[in-house]
CSV table of C-alpha atoms and ligand atoms in Angstrom, one decimal:
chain,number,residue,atom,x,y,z
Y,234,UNK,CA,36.7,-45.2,-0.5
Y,235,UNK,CA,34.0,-43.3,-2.6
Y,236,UNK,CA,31.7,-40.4,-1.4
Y,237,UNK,CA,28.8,-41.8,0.5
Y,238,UNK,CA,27.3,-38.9,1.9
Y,239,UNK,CA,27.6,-35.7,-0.1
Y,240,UNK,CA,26.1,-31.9,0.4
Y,241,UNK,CA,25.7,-30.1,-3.0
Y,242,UNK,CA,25.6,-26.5,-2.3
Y,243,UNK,CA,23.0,-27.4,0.4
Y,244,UNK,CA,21.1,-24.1,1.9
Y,245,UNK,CA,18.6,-23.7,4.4
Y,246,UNK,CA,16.9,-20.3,5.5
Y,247,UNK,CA,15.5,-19.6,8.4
Y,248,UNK,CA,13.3,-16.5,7.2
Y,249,UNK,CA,15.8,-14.5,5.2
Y,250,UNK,CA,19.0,-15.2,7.3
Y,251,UNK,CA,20.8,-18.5,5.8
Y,252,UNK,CA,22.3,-20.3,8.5
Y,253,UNK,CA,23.9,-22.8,6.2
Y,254,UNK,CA,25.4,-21.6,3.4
Y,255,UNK,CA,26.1,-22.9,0.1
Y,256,UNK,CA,27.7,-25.7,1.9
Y,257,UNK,CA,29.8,-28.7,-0.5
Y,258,UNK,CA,31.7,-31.4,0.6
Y,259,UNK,CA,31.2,-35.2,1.3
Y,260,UNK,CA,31.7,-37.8,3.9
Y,261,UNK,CA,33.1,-41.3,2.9
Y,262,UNK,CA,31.7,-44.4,3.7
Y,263,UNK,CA,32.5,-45.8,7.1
Y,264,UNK,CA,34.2,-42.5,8.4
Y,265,UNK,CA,33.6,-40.9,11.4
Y,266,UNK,CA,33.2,-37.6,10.2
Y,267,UNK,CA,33.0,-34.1,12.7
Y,268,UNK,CA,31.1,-30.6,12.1
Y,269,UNK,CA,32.9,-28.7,14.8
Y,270,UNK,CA,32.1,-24.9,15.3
Y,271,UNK,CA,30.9,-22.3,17.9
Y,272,UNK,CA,27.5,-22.6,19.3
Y,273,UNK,CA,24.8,-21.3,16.2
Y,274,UNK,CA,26.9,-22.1,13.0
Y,275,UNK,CA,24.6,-24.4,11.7
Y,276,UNK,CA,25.8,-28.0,12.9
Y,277,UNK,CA,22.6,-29.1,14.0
Y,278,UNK,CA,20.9,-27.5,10.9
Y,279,UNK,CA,22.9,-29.8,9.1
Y,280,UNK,CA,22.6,-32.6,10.9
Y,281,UNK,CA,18.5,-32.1,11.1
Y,282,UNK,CA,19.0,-31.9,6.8
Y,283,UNK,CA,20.6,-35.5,7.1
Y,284,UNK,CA,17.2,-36.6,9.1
Y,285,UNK,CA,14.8,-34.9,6.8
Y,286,UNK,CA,13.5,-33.1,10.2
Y,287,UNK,CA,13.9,-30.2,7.2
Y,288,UNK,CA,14.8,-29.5,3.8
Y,289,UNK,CA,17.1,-27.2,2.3
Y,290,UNK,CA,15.9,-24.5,0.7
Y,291,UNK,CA,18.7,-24.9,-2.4
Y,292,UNK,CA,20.9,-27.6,-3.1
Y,293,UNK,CA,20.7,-31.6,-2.0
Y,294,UNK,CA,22.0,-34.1,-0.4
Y,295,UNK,CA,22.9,-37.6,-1.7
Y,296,UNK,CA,23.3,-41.0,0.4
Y,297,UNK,CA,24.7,-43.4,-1.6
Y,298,UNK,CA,23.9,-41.9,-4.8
Y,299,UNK,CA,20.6,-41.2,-4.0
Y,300,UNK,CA,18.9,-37.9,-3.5
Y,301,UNK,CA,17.2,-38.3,-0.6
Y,302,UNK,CA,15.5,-35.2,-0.5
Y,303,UNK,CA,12.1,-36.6,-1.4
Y,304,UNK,CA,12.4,-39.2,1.2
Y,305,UNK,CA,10.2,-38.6,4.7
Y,306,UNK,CA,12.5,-39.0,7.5
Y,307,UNK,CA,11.5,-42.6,8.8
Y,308,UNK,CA,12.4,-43.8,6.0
Y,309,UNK,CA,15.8,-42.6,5.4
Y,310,UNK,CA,18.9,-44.9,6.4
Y,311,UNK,CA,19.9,-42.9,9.2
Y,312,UNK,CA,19.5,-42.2,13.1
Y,313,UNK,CA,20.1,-39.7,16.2
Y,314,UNK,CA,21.1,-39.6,19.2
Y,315,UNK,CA,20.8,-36.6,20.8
Y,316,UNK,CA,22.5,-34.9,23.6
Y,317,UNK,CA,19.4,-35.5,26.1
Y,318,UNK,CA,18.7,-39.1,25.3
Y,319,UNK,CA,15.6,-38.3,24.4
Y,320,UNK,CA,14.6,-42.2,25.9
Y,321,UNK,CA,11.3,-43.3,27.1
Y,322,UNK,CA,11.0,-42.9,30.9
Y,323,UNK,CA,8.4,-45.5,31.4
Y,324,UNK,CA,10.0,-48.0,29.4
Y,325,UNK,CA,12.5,-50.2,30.5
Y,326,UNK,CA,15.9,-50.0,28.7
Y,327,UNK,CA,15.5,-53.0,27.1
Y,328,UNK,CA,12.1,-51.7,25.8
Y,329,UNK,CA,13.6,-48.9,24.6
Y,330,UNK,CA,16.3,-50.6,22.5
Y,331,UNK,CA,13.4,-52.8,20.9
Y,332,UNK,CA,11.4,-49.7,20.3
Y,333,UNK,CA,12.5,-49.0,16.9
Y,334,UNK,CA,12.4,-52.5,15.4
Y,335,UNK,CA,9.4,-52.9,17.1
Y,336,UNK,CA,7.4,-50.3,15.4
Y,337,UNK,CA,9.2,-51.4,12.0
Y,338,UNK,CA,7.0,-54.9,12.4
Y,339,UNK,CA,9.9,-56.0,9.9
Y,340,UNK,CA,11.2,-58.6,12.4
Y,341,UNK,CA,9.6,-61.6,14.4
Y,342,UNK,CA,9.5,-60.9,17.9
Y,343,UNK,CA,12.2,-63.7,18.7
Y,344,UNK,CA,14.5,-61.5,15.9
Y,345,UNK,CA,13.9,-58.6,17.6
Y,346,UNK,CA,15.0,-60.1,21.1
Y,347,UNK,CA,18.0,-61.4,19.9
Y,348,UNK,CA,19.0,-58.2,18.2
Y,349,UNK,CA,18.3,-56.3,21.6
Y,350,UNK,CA,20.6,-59.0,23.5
Y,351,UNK,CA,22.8,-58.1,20.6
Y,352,UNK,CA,22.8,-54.7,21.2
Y,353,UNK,CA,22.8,-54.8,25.0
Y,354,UNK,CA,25.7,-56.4,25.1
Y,355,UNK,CA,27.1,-53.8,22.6
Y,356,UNK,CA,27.0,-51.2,24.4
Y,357,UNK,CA,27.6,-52.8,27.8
Y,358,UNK,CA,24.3,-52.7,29.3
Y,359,UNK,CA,23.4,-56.7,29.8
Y,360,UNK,CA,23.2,-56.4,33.1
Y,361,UNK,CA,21.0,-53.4,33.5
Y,362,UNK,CA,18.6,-54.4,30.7
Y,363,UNK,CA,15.1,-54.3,33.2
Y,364,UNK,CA,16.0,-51.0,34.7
Y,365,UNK,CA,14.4,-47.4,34.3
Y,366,UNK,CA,16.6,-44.6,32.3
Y,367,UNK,CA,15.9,-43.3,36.0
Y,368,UNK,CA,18.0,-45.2,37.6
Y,369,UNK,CA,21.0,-45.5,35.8
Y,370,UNK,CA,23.6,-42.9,35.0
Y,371,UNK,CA,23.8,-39.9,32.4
Y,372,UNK,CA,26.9,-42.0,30.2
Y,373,UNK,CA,25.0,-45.1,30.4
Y,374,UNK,CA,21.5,-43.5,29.2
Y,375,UNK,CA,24.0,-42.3,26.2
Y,376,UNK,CA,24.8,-45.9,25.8
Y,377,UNK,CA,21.3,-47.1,25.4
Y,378,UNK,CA,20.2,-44.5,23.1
Y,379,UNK,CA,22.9,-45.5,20.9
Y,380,UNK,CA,22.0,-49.0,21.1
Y,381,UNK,CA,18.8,-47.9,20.5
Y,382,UNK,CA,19.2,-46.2,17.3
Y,383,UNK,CA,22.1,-48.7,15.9
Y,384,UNK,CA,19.6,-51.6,16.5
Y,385,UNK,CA,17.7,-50.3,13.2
Y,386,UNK,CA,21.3,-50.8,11.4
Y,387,UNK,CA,21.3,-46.9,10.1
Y,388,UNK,CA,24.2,-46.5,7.2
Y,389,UNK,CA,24.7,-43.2,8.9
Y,390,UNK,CA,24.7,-42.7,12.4
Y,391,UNK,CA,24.1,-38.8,13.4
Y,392,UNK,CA,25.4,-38.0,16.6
Y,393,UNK,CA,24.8,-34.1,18.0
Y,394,UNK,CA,26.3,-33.7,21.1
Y,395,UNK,CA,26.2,-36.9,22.2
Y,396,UNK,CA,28.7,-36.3,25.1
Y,397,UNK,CA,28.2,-32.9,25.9
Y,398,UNK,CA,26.2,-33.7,28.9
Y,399,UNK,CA,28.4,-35.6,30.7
Y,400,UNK,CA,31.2,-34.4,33.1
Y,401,UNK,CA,34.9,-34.8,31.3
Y,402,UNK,CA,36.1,-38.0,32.8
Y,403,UNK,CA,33.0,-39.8,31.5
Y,404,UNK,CA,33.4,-38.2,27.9
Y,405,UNK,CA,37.0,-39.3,27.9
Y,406,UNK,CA,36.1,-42.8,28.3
Y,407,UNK,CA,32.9,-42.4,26.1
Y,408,UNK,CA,34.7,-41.4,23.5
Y,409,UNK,CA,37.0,-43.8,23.7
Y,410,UNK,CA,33.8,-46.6,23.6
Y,411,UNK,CA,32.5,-44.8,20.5
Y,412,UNK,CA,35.5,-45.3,18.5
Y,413,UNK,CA,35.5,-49.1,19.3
Y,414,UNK,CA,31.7,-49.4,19.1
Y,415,UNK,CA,32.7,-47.5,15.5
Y,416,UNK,CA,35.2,-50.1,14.8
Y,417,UNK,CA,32.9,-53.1,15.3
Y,418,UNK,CA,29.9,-51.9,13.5
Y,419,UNK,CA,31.8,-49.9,11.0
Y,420,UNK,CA,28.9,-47.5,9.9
Y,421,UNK,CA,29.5,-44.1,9.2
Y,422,UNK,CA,29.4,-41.5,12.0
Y,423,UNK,CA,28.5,-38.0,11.3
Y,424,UNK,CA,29.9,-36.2,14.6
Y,425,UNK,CA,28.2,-32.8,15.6
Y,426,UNK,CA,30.3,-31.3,18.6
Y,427,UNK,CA,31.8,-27.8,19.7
Y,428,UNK,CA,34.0,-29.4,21.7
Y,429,UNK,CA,38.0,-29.2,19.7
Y,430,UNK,CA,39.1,-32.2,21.6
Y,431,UNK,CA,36.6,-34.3,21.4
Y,432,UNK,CA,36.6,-33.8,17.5
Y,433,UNK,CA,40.2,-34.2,17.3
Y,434,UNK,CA,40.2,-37.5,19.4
Y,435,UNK,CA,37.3,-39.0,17.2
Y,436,UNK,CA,37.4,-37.9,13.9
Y,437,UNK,CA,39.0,-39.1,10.8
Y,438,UNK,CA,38.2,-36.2,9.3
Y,439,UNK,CA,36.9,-32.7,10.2
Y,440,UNK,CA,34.7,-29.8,9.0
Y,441,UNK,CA,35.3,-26.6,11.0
Y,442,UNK,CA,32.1,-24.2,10.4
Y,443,UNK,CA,31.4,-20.9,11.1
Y,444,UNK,CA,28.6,-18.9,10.2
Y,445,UNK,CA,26.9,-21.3,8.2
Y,446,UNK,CA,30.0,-22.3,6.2
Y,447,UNK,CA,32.8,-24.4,6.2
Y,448,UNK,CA,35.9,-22.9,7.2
Y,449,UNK,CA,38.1,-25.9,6.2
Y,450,UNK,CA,38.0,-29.5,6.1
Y,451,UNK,CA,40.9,-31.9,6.8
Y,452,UNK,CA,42.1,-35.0,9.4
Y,453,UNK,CA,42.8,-33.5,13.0
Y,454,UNK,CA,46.5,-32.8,12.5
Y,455,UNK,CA,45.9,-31.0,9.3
Y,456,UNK,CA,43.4,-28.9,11.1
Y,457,UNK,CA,45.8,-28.4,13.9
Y,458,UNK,CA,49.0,-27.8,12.3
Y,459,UNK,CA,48.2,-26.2,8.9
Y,460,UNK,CA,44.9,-24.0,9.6
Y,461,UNK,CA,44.0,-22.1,6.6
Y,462,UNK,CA,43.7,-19.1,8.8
Y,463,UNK,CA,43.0,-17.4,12.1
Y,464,UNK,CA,39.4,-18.5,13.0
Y,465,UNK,CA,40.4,-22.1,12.7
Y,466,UNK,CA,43.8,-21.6,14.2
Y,467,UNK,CA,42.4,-20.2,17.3
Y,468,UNK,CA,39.1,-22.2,17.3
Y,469,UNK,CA,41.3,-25.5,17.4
Y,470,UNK,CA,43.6,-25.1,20.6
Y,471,UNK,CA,46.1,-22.4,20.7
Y,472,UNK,CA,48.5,-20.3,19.0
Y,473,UNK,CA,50.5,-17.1,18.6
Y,474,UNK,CA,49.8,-14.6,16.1
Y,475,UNK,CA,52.9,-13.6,14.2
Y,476,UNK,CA,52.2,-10.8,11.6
Y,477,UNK,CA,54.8,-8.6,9.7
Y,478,UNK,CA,56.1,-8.1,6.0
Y,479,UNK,CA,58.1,-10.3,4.2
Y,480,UNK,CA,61.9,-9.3,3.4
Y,481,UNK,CA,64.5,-10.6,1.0
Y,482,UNK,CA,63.9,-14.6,0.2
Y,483,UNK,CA,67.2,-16.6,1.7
Y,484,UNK,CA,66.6,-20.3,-0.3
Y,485,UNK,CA,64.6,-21.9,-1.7
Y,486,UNK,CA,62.8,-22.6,1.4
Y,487,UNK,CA,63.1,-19.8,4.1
Y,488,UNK,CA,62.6,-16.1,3.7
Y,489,UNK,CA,63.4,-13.1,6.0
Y,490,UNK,CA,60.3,-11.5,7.5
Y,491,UNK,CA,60.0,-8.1,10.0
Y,492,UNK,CA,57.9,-9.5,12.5
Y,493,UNK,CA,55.9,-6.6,14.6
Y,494,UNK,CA,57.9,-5.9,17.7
Y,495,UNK,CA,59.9,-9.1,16.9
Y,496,UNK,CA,62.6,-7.9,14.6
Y,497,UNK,CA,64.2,-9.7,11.8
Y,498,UNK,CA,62.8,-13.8,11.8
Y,499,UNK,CA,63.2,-16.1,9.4
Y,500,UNK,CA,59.8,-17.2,7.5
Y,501,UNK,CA,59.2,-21.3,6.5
Y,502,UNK,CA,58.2,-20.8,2.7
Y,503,UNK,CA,56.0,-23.7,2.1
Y,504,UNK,CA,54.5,-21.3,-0.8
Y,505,UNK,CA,55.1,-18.8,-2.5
Y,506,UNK,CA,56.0,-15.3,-0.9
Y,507,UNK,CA,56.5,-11.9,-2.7
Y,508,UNK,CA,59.2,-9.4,-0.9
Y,509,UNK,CA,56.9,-6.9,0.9
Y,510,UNK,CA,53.9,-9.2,1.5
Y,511,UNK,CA,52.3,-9.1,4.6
Y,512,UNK,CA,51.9,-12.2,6.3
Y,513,UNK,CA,50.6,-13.6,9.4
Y,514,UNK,CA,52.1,-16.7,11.3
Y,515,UNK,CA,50.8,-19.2,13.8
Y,516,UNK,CA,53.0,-20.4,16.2
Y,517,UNK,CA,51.5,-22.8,18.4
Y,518,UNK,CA,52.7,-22.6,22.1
Y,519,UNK,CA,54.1,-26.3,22.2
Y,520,UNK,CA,56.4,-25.5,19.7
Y,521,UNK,CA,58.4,-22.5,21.5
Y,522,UNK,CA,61.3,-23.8,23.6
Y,523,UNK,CA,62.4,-21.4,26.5
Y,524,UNK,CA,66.0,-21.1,28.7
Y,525,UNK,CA,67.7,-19.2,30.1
Y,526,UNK,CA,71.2,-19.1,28.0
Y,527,UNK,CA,71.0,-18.8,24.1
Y,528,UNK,CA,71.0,-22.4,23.0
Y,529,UNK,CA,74.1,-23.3,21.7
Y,530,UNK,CA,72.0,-25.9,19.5
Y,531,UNK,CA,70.2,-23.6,17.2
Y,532,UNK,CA,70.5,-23.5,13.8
Y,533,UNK,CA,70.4,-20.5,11.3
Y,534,UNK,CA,66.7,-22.1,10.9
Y,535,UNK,CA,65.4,-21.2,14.5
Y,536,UNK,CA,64.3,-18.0,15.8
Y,537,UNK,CA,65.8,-16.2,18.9
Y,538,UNK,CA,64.0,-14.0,20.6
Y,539,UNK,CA,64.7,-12.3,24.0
Y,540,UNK,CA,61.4,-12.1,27.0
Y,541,UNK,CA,60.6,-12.3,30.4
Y,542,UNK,CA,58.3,-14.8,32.1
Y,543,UNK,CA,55.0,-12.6,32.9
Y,544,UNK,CA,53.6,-15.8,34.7
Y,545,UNK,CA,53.0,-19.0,34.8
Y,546,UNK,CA,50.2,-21.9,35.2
Y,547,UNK,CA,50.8,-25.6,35.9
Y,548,UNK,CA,48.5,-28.0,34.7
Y,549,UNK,CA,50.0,-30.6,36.0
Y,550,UNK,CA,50.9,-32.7,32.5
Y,551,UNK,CA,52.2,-29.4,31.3
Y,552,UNK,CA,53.0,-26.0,32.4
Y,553,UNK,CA,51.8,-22.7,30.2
Y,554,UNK,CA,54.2,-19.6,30.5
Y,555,UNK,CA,52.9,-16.2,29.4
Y,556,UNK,CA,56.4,-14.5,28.0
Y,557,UNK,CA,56.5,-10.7,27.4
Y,558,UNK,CA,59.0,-9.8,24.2
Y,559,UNK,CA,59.0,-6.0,24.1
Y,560,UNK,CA,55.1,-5.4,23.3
Y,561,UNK,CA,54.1,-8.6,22.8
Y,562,UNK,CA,53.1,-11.5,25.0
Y,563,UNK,CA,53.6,-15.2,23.8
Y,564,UNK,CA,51.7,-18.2,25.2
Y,565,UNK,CA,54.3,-21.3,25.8
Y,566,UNK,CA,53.5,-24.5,26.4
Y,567,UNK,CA,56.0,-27.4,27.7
Y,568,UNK,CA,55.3,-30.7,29.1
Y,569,UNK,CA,57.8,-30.9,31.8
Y,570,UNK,CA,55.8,-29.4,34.5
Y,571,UNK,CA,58.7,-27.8,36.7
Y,572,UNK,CA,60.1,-27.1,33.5
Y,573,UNK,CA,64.1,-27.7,34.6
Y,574,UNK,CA,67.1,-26.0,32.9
Y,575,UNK,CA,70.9,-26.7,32.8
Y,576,UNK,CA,71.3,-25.1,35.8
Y,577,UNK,CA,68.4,-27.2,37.6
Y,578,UNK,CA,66.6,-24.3,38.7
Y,579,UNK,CA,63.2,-24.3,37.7
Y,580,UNK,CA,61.6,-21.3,36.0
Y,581,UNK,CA,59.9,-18.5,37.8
Y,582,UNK,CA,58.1,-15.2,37.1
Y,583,UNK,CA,60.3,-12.5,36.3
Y,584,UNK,CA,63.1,-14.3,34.9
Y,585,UNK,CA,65.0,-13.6,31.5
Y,586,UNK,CA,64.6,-16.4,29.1
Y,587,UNK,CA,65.0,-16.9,25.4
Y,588,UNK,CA,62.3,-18.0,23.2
Y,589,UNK,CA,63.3,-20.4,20.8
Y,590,UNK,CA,61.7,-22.1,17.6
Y,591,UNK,CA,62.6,-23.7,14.6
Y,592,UNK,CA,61.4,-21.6,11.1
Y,593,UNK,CA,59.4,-24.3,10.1
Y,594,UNK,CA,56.7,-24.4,13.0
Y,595,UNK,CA,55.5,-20.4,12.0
Y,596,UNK,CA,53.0,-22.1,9.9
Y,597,UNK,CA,51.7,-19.3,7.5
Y,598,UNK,CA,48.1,-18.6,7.3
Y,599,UNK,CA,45.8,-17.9,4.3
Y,600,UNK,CA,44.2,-15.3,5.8
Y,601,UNK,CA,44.4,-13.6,9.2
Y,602,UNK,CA,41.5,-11.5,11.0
Y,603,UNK,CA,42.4,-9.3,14.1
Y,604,UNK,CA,39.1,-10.6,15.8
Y,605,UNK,CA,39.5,-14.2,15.6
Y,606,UNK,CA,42.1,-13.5,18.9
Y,607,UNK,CA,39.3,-13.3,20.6
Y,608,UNK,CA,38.9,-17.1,20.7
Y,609,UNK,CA,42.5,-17.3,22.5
Y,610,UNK,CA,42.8,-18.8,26.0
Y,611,UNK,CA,44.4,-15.1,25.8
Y,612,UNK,CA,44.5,-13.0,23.2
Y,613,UNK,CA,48.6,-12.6,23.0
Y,614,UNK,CA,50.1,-9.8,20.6
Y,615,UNK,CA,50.6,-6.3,22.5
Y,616,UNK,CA,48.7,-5.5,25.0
B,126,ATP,N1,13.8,-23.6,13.7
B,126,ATP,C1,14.5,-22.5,13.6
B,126,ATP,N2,14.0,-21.3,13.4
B,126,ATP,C2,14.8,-20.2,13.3
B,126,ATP,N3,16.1,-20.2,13.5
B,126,ATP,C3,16.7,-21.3,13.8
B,126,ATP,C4,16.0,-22.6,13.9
B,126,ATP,N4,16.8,-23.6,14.1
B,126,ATP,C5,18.0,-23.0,14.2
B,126,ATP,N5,18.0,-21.7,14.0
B,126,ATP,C6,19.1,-20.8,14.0
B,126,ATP,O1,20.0,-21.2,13.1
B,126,ATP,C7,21.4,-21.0,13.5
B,126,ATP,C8,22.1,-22.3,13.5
B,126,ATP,O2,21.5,-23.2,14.5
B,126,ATP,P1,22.1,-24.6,14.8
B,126,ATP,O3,21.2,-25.2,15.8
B,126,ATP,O4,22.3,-25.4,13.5
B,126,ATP,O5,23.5,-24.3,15.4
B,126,ATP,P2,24.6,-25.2,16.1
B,126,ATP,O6,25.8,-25.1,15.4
B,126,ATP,O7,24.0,-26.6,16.2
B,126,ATP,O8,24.7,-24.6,17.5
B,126,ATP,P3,24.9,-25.2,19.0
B,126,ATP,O9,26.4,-25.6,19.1
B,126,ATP,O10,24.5,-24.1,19.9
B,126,ATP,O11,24.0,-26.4,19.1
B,126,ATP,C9,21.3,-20.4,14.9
B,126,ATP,O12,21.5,-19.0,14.7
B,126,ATP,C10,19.8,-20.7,15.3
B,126,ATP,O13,19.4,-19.7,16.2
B,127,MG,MG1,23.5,-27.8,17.9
């Protein structure tokens, strides 16, 4: 794999505030790549660079090896589908899917039919082909404006939001389609959504922004388990915020840590730490085991600590606990909805439990920011 599409310190101003930022990395051919952030950190911009609808103020972009700066927009290798559609009302949605080729004039008009029965079929729509985008639904209008801009075989496929309209079954099971429809015409996807789990379920690899900058850039589980800090911890699912000062190194690969209000813990050392460093953990709340006894099963490389269930929502496929420990309340998360014990009893509000975890899921962060708790389901700590 090579890099295909590739931002070189790429700004763009909107009077004097940049919105992106100085912004690096690349994209490799045939991936489906993700810009996930909070509303207004640039996604779009980025995408709208791709287009040519603009042009950065500093830096470039290169497709292929090409700097495609200098290139107007309908001529660049690439199209969008939009959140909205954006299809022709009075056309039907076979005329829309032929609309692009059609304009082209590269193709005969029996090429272009047999490329819009290719693409109908594509995208599941054979059998609506003569209809109105009026009267069908909002996740099959999504379906023909993506047959309608792959029919003009882009290299790069920009997608902004392309689900975000649609209620969350529908997504689901669009998302799923994209990935196949991915697999089949194996073109790369550039994947603008604020949505975590639609980025995680897509992605090969994602960008988290903020602010006009890229926060960090990995494949989901990298994001998800070893965030470089807070803002990405929080921003993809959720977690509990450990801080304290590191004490005496045990081995090679744990040290002792004082952990606010927690005590004693032992620290996972998958780099360096420096006796008296402060540090900041995240624990993610699927990772925390609660009972009622002590486990006899722990090792000395789990963490103990003492709480009392505050409350409690079930979810159905999982249950979430909210566990007071002195001043600070975790977030728990376990799949077994009634969440059933030794004794068979499941577990209510109010009662003792013990909150267990093995050293090794306290993943440490780069850097930590009080504020980023904000993005929390809760915001945890002491309260
Ligand atoms: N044409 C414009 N003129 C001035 N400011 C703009 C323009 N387009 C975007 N912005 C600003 O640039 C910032 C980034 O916008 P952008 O649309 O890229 O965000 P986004 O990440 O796509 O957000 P969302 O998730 O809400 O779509 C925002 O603060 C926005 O208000
Ligand atoms: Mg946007």
């Amino acid at each position: 794999m090579s890099d295909f599409l590739v931002f070189e310190n790429v700004t763009k101003r909107f009077g004097d505030l940049a919105v992106v930022s100085e912004i690096s990395f690349s994209v490799e051919k045939g991936e489906i790549f993700s810009l996930l952030g909070p509303s207004g950190c640039g996604k779009t911009t980025l995408l709208r660079l791709v287009a040519g609808f603009m042009k950065p103020d500093e830096g470039r972009i290169l497709l292929n090896g090409r700097d495609i700066n200098q290139i107007p927009p309908e001529k660049r290798p690439v199209n969008t589908v939009f959140q909205n559609y954006a299809l022709f009302p009075h056309l039907t949605l076979r005329q829309n899917i032929a609309f692009g080729p059609e304009l082209a004039k590269k193709l005969s008009r029996a090429e272009i039919d047999t490329e819009v029965e290719r693409m109908l079929d594509l995208v599941d729509l054979a059998s609506h082909a003569d209809k109105k985008p009026s009267q069908i639904s909002g996740g099959q209008k999504q379906r023909v404006a993506i047959g309608r801009a792959l029919i003009n075989k882009p290299e790069v496929l920009l997608l902004d939001e392309p689900l975000a309209a649609l209620d969350l079954k529908l997504r689901q099971r669009l998302l799923v389609e994209l990935e196949d429809l991915h697999e089949e015409v194996g073109i790369t996807f550039l994947y603008v959504t604020h949505d975590q789990g639609e980025a995680m379920g897509i992605s090969d690899r994602i960008a988290v922004m903020r602010a006009g900058k890229i926060e960090q850039i990995g494949a989901p589980a990298a994001i998800y388990e070893t965030p470089v800090n807070s803002f990405v911890a929080a921003f993809i699912g959720d977690t509990n915020f450990l801080s304290g000062v590191a004490g005496e190194e045990l081995d090679h690969e744990y040290h002792n840590a004082v952990l606010d209000d927690l005590g004693i813990l032992r620290v996972y050392k998958d780099r360096p730490i420096l006796q008296g460093d402060r540090l900041t953990l995240s624990l993610r709340p699927e990772t925390i085991a609660l009972s009622r006894a002590r486990p006899g099963t722990l090792t000395e490389n789990h963490n103990a600590a003492r709480g009392v269930i505050e409350d409690m929502i079930y979810l159905g496929s999982l249950t979430r606990f909210r566990v007071r420990s002195g001043a600070r309340l975790f977030m728990v998360e376990s799949q077994h909805g009634r969440f059933f014990l030794d004794d068979e009893k499941p577990l209510q509000r109010g009662d003792q439990v013990w909150l267990c975890w093995h050293a090794n899921d306290g993943y440490r962060l780069e850097n930590f920011s009080e504020e980023d708790r904000q993005l929390l389901s809760f915001p945890g700590g002491k309260e």
